[in-house]
Coordinates of C-alpha atoms in Angstrom, one line a residue:
X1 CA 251.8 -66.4 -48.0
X2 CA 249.2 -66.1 -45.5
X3 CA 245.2 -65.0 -46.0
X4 CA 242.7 -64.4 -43.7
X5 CA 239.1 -65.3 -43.9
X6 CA 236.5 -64.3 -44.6
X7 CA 238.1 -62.4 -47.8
X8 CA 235.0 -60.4 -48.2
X9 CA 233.5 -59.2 -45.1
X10 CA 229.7 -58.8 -43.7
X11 CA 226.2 -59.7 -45.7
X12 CA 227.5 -61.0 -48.9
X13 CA 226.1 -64.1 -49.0
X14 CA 226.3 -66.6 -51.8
X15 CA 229.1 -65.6 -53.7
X16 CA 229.9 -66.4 -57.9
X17 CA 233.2 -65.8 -59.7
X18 CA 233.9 -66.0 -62.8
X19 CA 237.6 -65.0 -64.1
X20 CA 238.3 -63.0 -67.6
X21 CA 242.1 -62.6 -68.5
X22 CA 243.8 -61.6 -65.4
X23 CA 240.8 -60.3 -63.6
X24 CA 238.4 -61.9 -61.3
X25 CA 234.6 -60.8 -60.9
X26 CA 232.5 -62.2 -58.1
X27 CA 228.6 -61.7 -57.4
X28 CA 226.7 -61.9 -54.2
X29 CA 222.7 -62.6 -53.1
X30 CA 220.7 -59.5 -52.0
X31 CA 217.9 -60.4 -51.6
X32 CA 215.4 -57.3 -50.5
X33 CA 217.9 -54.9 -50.5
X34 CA 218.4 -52.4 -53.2
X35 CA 220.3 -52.2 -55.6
X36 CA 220.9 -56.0 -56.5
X37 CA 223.3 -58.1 -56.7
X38 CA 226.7 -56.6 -55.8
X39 CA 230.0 -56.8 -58.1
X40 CA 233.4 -57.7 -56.8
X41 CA 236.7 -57.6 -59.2
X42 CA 240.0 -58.9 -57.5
X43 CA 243.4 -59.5 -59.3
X44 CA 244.7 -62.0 -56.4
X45 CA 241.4 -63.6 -55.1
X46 CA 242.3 -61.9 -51.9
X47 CA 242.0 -58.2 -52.4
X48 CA 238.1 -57.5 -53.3
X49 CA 236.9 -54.0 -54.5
X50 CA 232.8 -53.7 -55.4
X51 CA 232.7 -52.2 -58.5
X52 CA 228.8 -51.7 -59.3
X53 CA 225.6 -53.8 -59.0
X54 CA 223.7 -55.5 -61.5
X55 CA 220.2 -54.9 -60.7
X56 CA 219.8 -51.3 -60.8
X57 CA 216.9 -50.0 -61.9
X58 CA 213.1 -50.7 -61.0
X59 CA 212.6 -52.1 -64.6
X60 CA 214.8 -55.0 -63.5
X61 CA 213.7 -56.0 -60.0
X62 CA 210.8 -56.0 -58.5
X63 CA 210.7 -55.8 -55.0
X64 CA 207.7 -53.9 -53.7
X65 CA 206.9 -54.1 -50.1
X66 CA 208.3 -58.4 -50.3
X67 CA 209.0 -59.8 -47.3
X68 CA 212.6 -59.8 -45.6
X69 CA 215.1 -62.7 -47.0
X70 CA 212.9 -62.4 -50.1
X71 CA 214.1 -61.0 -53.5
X72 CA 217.2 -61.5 -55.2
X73 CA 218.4 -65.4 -54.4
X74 CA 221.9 -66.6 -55.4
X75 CA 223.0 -65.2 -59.0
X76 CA 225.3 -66.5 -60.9
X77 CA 227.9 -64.8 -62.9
X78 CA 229.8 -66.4 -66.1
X79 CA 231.7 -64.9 -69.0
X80 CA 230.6 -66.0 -72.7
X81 CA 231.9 -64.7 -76.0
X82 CA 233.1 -60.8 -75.0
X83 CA 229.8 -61.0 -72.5
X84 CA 228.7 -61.3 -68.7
X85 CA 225.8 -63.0 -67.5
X86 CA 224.6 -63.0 -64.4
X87 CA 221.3 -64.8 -63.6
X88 CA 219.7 -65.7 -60.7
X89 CA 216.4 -66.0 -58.7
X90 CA 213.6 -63.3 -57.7
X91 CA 212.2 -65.7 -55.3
X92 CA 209.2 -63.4 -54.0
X93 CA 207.7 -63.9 -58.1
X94 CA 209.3 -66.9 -58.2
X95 CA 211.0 -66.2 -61.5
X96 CA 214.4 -67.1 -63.2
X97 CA 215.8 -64.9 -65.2
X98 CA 219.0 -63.4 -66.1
X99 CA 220.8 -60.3 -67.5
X100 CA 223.7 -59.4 -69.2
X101 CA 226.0 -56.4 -70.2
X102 CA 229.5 -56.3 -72.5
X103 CA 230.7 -53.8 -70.1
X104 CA 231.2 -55.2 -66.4
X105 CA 231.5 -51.3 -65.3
X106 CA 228.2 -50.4 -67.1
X107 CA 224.4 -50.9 -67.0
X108 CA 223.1 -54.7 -67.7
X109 CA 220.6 -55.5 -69.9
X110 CA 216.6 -55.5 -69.1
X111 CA 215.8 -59.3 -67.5
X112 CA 215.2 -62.2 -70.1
X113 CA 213.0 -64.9 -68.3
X114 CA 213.1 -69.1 -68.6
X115 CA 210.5 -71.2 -67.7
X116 CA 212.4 -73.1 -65.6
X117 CA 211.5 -73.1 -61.9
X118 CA 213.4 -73.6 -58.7
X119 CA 215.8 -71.2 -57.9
X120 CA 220.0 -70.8 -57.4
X121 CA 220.1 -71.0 -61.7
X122 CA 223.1 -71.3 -63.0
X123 CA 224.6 -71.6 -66.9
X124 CA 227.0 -73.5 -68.9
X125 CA 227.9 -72.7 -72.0
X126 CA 230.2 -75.2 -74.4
X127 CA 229.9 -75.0 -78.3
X128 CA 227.4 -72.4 -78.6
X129 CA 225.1 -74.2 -76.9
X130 CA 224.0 -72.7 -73.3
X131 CA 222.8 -74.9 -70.9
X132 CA 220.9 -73.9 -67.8
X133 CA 220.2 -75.4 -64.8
X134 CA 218.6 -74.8 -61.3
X135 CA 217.5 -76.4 -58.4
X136 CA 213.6 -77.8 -58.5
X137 CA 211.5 -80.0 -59.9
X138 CA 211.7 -81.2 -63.7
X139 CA 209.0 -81.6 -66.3
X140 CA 208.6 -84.9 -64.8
X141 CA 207.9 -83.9 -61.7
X142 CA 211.4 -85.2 -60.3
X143 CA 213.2 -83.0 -57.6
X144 CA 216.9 -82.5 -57.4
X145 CA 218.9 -80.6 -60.0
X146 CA 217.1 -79.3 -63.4
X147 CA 218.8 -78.8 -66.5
X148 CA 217.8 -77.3 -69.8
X149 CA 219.4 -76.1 -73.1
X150 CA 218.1 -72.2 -73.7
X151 CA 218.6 -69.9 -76.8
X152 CA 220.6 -67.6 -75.1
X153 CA 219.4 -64.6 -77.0
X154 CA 215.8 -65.0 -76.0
X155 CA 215.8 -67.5 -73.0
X156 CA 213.6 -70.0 -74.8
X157 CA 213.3 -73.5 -73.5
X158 CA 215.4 -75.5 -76.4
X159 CA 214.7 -78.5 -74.4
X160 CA 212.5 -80.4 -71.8
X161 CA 214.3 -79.5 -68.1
X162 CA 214.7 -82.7 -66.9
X163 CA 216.9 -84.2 -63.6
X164 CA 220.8 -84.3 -64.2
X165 CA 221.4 -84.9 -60.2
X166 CA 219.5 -85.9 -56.8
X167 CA 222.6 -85.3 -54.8
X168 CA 224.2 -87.2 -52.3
X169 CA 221.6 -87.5 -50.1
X170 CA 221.5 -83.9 -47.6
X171 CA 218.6 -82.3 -47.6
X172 CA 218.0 -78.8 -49.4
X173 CA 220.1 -79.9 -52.5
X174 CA 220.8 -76.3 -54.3
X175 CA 223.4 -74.1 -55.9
X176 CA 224.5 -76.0 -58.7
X177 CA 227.1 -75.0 -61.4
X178 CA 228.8 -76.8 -63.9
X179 CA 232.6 -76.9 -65.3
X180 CA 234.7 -78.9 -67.8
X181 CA 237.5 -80.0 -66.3
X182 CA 240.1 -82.3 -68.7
X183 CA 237.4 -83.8 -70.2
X184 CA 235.1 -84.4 -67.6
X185 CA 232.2 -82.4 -66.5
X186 CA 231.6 -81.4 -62.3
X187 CA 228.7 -80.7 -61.0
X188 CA 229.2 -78.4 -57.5
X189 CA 226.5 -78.2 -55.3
X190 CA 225.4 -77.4 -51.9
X191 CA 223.3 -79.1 -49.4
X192 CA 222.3 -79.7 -45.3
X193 CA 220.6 -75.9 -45.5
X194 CA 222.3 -72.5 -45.7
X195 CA 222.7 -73.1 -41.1
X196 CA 225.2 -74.9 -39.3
X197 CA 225.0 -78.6 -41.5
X198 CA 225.9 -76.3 -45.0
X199 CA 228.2 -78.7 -47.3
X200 CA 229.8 -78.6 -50.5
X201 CA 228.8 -81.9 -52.7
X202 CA 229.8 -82.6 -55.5
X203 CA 230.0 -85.4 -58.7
X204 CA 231.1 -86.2 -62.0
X205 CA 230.7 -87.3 -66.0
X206 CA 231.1 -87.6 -69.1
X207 CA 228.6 -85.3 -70.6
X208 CA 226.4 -82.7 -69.2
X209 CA 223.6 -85.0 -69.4
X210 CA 225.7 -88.1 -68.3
X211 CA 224.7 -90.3 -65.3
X212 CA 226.9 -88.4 -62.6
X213 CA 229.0 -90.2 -60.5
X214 CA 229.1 -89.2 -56.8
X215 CA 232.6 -88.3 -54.8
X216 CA 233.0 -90.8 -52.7
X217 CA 233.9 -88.9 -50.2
X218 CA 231.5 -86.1 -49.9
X219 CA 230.8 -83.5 -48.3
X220 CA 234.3 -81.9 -50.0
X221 CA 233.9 -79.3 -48.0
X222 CA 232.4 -78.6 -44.6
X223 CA 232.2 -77.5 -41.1
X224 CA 229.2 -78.9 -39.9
X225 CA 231.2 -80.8 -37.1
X226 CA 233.5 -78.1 -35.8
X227 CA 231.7 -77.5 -33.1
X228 CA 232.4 -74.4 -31.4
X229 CA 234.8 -73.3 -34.3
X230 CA 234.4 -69.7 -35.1
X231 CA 233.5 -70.4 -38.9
X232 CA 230.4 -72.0 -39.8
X233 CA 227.8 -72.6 -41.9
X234 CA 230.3 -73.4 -45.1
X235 CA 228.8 -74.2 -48.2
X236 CA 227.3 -72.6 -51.8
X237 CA 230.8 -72.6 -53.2
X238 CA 231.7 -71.8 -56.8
X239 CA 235.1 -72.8 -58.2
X240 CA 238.3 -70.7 -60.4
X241 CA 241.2 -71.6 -61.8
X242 CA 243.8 -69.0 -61.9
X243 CA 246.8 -68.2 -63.9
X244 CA 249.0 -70.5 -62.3
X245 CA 247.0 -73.4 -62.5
X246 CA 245.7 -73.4 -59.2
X247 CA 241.9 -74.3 -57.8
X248 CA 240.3 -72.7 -55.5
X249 CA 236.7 -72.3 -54.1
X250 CA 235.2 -68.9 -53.6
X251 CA 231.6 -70.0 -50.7
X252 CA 230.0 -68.4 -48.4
X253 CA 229.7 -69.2 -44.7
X254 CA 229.9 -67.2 -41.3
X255 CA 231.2 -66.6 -38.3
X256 CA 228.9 -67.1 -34.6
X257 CA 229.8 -64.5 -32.1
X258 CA 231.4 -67.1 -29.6
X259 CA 233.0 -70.2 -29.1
X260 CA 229.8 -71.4 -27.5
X261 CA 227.7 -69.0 -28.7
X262 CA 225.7 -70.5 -31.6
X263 CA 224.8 -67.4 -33.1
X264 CA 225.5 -65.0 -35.9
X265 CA 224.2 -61.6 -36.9
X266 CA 226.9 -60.2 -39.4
X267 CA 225.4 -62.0 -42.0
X268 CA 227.0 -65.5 -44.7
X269 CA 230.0 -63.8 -46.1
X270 CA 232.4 -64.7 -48.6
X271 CA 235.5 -67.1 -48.1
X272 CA 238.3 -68.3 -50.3
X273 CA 239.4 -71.9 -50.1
X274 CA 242.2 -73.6 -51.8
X275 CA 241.4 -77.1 -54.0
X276 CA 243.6 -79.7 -54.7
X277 CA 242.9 -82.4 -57.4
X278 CA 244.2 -86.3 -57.0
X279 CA 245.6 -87.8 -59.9
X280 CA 242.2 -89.8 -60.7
X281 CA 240.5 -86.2 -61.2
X282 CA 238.8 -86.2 -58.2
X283 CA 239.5 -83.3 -55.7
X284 CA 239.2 -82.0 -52.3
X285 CA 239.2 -78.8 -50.8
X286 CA 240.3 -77.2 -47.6
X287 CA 242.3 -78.5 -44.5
X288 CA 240.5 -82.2 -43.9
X289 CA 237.8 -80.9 -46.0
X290 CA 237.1 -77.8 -43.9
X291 CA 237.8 -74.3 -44.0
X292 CA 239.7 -72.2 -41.5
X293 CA 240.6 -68.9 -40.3
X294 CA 243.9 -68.2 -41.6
X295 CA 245.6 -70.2 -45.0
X296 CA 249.2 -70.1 -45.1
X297 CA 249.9 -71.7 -49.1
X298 CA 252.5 -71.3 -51.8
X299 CA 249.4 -71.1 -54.3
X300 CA 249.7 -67.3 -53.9
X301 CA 253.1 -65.0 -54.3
X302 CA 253.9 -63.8 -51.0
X303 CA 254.5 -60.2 -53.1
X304 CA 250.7 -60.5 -52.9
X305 CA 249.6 -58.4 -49.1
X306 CA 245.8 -59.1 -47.9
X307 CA 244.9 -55.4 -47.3
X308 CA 241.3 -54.4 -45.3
X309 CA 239.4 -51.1 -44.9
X310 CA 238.9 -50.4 -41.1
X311 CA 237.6 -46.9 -41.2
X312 CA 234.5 -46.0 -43.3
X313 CA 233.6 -41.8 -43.8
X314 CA 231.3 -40.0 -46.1
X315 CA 234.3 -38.4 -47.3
X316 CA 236.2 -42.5 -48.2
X317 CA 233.1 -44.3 -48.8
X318 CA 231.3 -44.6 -52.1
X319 CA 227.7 -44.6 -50.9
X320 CA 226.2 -45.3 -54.1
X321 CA 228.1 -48.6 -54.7
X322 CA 228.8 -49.4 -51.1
X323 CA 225.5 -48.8 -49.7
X324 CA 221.9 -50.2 -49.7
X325 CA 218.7 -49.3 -49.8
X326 CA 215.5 -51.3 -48.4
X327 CA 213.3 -52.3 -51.4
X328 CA 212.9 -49.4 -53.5
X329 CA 214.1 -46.0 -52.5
X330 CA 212.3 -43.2 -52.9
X331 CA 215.2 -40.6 -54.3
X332 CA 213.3 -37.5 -53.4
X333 CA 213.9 -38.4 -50.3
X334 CA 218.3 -38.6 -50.1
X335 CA 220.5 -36.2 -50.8
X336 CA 224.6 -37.4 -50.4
X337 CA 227.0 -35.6 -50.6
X338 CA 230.7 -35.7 -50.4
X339 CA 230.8 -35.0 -46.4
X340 CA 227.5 -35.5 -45.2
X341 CA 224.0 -36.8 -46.4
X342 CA 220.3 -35.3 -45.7
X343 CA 217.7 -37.3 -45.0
X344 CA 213.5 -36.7 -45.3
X345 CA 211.3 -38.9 -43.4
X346 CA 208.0 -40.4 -44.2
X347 CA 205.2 -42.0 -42.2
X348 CA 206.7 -45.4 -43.2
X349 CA 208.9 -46.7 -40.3
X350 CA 211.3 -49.6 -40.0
X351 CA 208.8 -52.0 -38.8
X352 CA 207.3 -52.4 -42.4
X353 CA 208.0 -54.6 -45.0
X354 CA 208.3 -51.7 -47.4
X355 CA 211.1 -48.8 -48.4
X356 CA 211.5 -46.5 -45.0
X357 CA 213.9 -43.1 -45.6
X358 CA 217.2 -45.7 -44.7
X359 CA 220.6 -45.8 -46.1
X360 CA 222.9 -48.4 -44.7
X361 CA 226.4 -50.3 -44.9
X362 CA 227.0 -54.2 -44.0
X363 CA 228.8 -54.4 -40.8
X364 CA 232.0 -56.1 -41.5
X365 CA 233.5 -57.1 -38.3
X366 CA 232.2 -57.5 -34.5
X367 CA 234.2 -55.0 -32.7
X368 CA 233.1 -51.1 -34.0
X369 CA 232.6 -48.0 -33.1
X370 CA 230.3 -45.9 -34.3
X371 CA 230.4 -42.2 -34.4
X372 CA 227.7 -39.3 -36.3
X373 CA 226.1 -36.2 -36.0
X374 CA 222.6 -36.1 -36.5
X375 CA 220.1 -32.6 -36.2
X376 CA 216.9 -32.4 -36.8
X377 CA 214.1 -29.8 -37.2
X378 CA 211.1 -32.3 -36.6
X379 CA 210.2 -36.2 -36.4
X380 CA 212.9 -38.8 -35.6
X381 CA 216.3 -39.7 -37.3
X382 CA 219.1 -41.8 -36.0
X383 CA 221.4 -44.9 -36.4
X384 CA 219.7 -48.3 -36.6
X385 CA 221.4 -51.8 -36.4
X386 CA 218.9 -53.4 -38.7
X387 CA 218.5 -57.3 -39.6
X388 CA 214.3 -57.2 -40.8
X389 CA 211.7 -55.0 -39.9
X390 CA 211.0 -56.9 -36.7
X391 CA 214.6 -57.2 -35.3
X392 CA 216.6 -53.9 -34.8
X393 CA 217.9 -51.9 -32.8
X394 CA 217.5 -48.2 -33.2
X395 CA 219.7 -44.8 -31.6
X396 CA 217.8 -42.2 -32.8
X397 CA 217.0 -38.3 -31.9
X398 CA 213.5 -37.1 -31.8
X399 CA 211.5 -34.2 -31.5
X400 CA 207.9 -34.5 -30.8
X401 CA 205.6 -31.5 -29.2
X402 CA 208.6 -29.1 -29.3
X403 CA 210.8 -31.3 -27.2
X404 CA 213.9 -33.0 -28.0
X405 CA 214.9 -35.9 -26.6
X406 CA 217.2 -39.0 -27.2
X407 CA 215.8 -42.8 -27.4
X408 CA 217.0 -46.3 -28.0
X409 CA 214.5 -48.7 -29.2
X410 CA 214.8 -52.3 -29.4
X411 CA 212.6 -54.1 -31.5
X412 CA 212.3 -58.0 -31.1
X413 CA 209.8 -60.1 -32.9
X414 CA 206.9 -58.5 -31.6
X415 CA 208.2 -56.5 -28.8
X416 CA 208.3 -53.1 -29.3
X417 CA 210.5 -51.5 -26.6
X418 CA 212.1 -48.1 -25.6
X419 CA 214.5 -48.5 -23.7
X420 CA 216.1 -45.2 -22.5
X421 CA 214.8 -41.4 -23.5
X422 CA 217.1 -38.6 -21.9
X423 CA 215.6 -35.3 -22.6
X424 CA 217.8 -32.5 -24.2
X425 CA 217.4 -28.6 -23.6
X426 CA 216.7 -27.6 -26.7
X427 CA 219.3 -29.0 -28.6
X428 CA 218.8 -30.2 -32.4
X429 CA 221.6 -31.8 -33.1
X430 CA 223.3 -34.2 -31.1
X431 CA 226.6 -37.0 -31.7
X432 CA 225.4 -41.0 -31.6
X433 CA 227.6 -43.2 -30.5
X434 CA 227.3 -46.9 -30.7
X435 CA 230.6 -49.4 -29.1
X436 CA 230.5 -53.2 -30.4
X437 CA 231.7 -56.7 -29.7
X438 CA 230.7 -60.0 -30.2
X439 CA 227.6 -60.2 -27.6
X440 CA 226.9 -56.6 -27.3
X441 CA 225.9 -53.3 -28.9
X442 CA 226.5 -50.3 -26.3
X443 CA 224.3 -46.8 -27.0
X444 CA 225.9 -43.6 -26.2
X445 CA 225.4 -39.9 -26.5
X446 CA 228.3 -37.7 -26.7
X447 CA 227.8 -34.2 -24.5
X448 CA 230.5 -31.7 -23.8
X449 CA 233.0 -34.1 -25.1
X450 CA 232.1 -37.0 -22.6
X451 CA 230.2 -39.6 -23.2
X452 CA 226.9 -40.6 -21.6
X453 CA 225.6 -44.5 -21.8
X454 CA 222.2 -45.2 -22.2
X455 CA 222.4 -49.0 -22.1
X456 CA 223.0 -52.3 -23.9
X457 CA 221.5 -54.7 -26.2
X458 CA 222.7 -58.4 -27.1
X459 CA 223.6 -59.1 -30.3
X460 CA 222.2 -62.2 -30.5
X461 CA 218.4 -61.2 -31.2
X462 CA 219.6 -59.7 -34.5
X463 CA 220.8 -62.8 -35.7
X464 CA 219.6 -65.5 -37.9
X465 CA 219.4 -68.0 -35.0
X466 CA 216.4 -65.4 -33.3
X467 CA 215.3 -63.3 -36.3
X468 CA 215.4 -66.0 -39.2
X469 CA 216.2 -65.3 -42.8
X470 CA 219.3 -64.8 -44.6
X471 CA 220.7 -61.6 -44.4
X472 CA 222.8 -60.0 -41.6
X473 CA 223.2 -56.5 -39.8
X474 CA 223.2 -53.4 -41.5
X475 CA 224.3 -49.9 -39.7
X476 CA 221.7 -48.1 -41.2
X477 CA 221.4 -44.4 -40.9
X478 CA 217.3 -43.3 -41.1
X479 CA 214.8 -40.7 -40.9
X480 CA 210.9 -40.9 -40.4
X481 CA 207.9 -38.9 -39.6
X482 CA 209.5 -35.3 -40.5
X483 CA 206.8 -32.9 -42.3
X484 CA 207.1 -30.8 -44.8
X485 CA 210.5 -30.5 -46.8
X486 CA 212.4 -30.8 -43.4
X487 CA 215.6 -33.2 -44.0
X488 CA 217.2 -34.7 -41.1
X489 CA 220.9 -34.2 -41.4
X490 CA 223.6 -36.2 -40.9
X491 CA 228.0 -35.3 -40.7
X492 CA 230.8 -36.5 -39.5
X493 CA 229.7 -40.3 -39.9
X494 CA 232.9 -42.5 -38.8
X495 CA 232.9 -46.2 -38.5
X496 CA 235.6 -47.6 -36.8
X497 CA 236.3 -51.8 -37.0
X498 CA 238.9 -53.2 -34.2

């Protein structure tokens, strides 16, 4: 059969999979956003429904007013003894910690710390014994990749951390995870920097403390030299056997906006590669060791059929598992309900590093269109296209000394701009409209069933080329400065992708 990447579309950088019986369970990074750490399960590594998060309350995760791309760094997700683990990185306190539940549709547990540092931590466990590793500097003061043995029950050092790999010589060696594979032990990593040199690297041994022996070949996976490809940045890859017997590499990477146009906004999402073994027990991955667009292989049944969500409502959208908040929410201030949700502002804005009244989804795909009704009663409430408090791009209806009006704002590093205001006669309610491709995001009004353009903004200065960080674009729907109990309200949300 034939799949198309990316198999999971938009901001989901980082991916993990683990598989359980006939089931397949994948984790993503989050990083500032709320809650964290997404859940996947798949029965064909194709087809992807999110089924939860793992970090859901404030006990777990502490992200109070941290800075953009800070947070919740690369988990990890592995199944041990009728348990899930899932641990990972809260790079703003620089801890490691990890969590766990026995039901993959329930709560997880409150976070057990190891004093380990570095971050992307991973675990093996083999024999009761649960070894964890990450990528840092060991008790000796080495860098490269640490390992440790921990009681699992209490995340107690067992064992100095010491250096089980420097790599293969690419800078920013991280993501490691481990595997037993006839008799031999991998060690996957990633390296060149999460940007346009990402690579798979990877080695081999005898024990998990063995002298690993590099792939001769490495990178086994990369796109760093496809220039003007539309994938990029490939890398942080974690493998799965299935049923059959078949390998295959679940890694992030993503996609620039044009053949020449080195940038990309939608964020490092998720893509599904197949892996071959040689008869020595080496393997490679990939066409040539790179990753494409479309796989045509006999690895999957063709009974199996890629299906995608185009179309996102209030009414087919599961907000509370689909959606995102920035740091902490404040849940006084959202009410969602099955055809609309209501909004109450506060004085703090989108250009803080802290939790604004927002509510967003990923965007998926470059072409969209955007449709919703928003009324007010005071303040301003609207649409944004959000990547960090300095870069977005806001549609937005305000009403400020009795007058209504409608504004787009573009915000770029420092420059704070309104671009259009079209006054409205009286009106508190109004349809936002927002057209996408590739290079641009169009702004519209809808009046009297026509639609009125108030101007353009590039895509490219919400993406990680201009803004920096790690995260991508997410259509967020926002309120601030209303008074009182006043909630801005929002209907007929529709989100198109082309």
């Amino acid at each position: 059969m034939k799949y198309n990447n990316p198999v999971i579309k938009g901001f989901y950088p980082d991916p993990s999979v683990c598989k359980v019986e006939n089931t397949y369970y994948l984790v993503c990074s989050s990083f500032q956003y709320f809650p964290g750490v997404p859940i996947f399960e798949s029965k064909d590594l194709i087809n992807w429904k999110q089924i939860g998060h793992c970090l859901t309350r404030r006990s777990q995760i502490e992200l109070e007013k941290i800075n953009s791309s800070g947070g919740i760094f690369a988990p990890t997700i592995r199944f041990n003894n009728g348990r899930f683990y899932m641990t990972t990185t809260n790079n703003s306190t620089q801890e490691n910690f990890y969590v766990w539940t026995d039901d993959i549709y329930g709560e997880w547990s409150e976070p057990i710390y190891v004093k380990q540092g570095g971050i992307d931590p991973s675990l093996y466990f083999e024999d009761d014994k649960a070894y964890f590793m990450s990528s840092g500097t060991d008790d000796n003061g080495v860098d490269g990749i640490v390992q440790c043995e921990i009681d699992i029950q209490t995340g107690r050092k067992l064992t100095p951390s010491l250096v089980i790999w420097t790599g293969s010589g690419g800078r920013f060696l991280e993501g490691p995870h481990m595997y037993k594979i006839n008799g031999m032990y991998y060690l996957v990593a990633a390296e060149g920097g999460t940007e346009f040199g990402h690579m798979v690297t990877y080695a081999r041994g005898n024990s998990p403390y063995a002298t690993f022996e590099e792939y001769s070949h490495n990178p086994v996976l990369t796109n760093r030299n496809l220039g003007g490809h539309e994938i990029q940045g490939v890398g942080h890859g974690d493998l799965v056997q299935d049923n059959m017997g078949n390998w295959w590499i679940l890694h992030l990477g993503f996609r620039q906006s044009g053949q020449w146009q080195a940038y990309h906004h939608l964020g490092r999402e998720v893509f599904l590669t197949p892996v071959t073994f040689y008869e020595d027990g080496w393997f490679k991955a990939g066409e040539n060791g790179t990753t494409i667009k479309c796989f045509e292989t006999d690895k999957i049944p063709n009974s199996v059929v890629q299906n995608e969500k185009k179309c996102y409502t209030f009414e087919n959208t599961k907000w509370d598992r689909e959606g995102c908040y920035l740091r902490i929410p404040h849940g006084e201030n959202y009410k969602i309900k099955e055809n609309s949700i209501s909004l109450k502002g506060t004085n703090i804005t989108l250009d803080e590093a802290d939790s604004p009244t927002f509510i967003g989804l990923r965007q998926k795909d470059f072409n969209m269109y955007i449709s919703c009704d928003v009324s007010i009663s005071d303040g301003e409430a609207g649409i944004t296209l959000y990547m960090d408090e300095n870069h977005h791009y806001d549609l937005a209806l305000c009403k400020y000394d009795n007058k209504y009006e409608v504004i787009v704002k573009l915000n770029v590093g420092e420059i704070k701009h309104v671009k259009k205001s079209v006054c409205l006669e009286n009106d508190n309610k109004v349809s936002l409209i927002i057209h996408a491709d590739n290079n641009c995001y169009n702004f519209c009004i809808k009046t009297e069933d026509k639609e009125v353009n108030l101007g353009r903004a590039q895509t490219k200065y919400l993406s990680s080329e201009v803004a920096g960080g790690f995260t991508g674009v997410i259509i967020g729907l926002y309120a601030c400065g209303l008074s009182g109990y006043n909630y801005a309200e929002f209907t007929n949300f529709k989100c198109d992708y082309f």
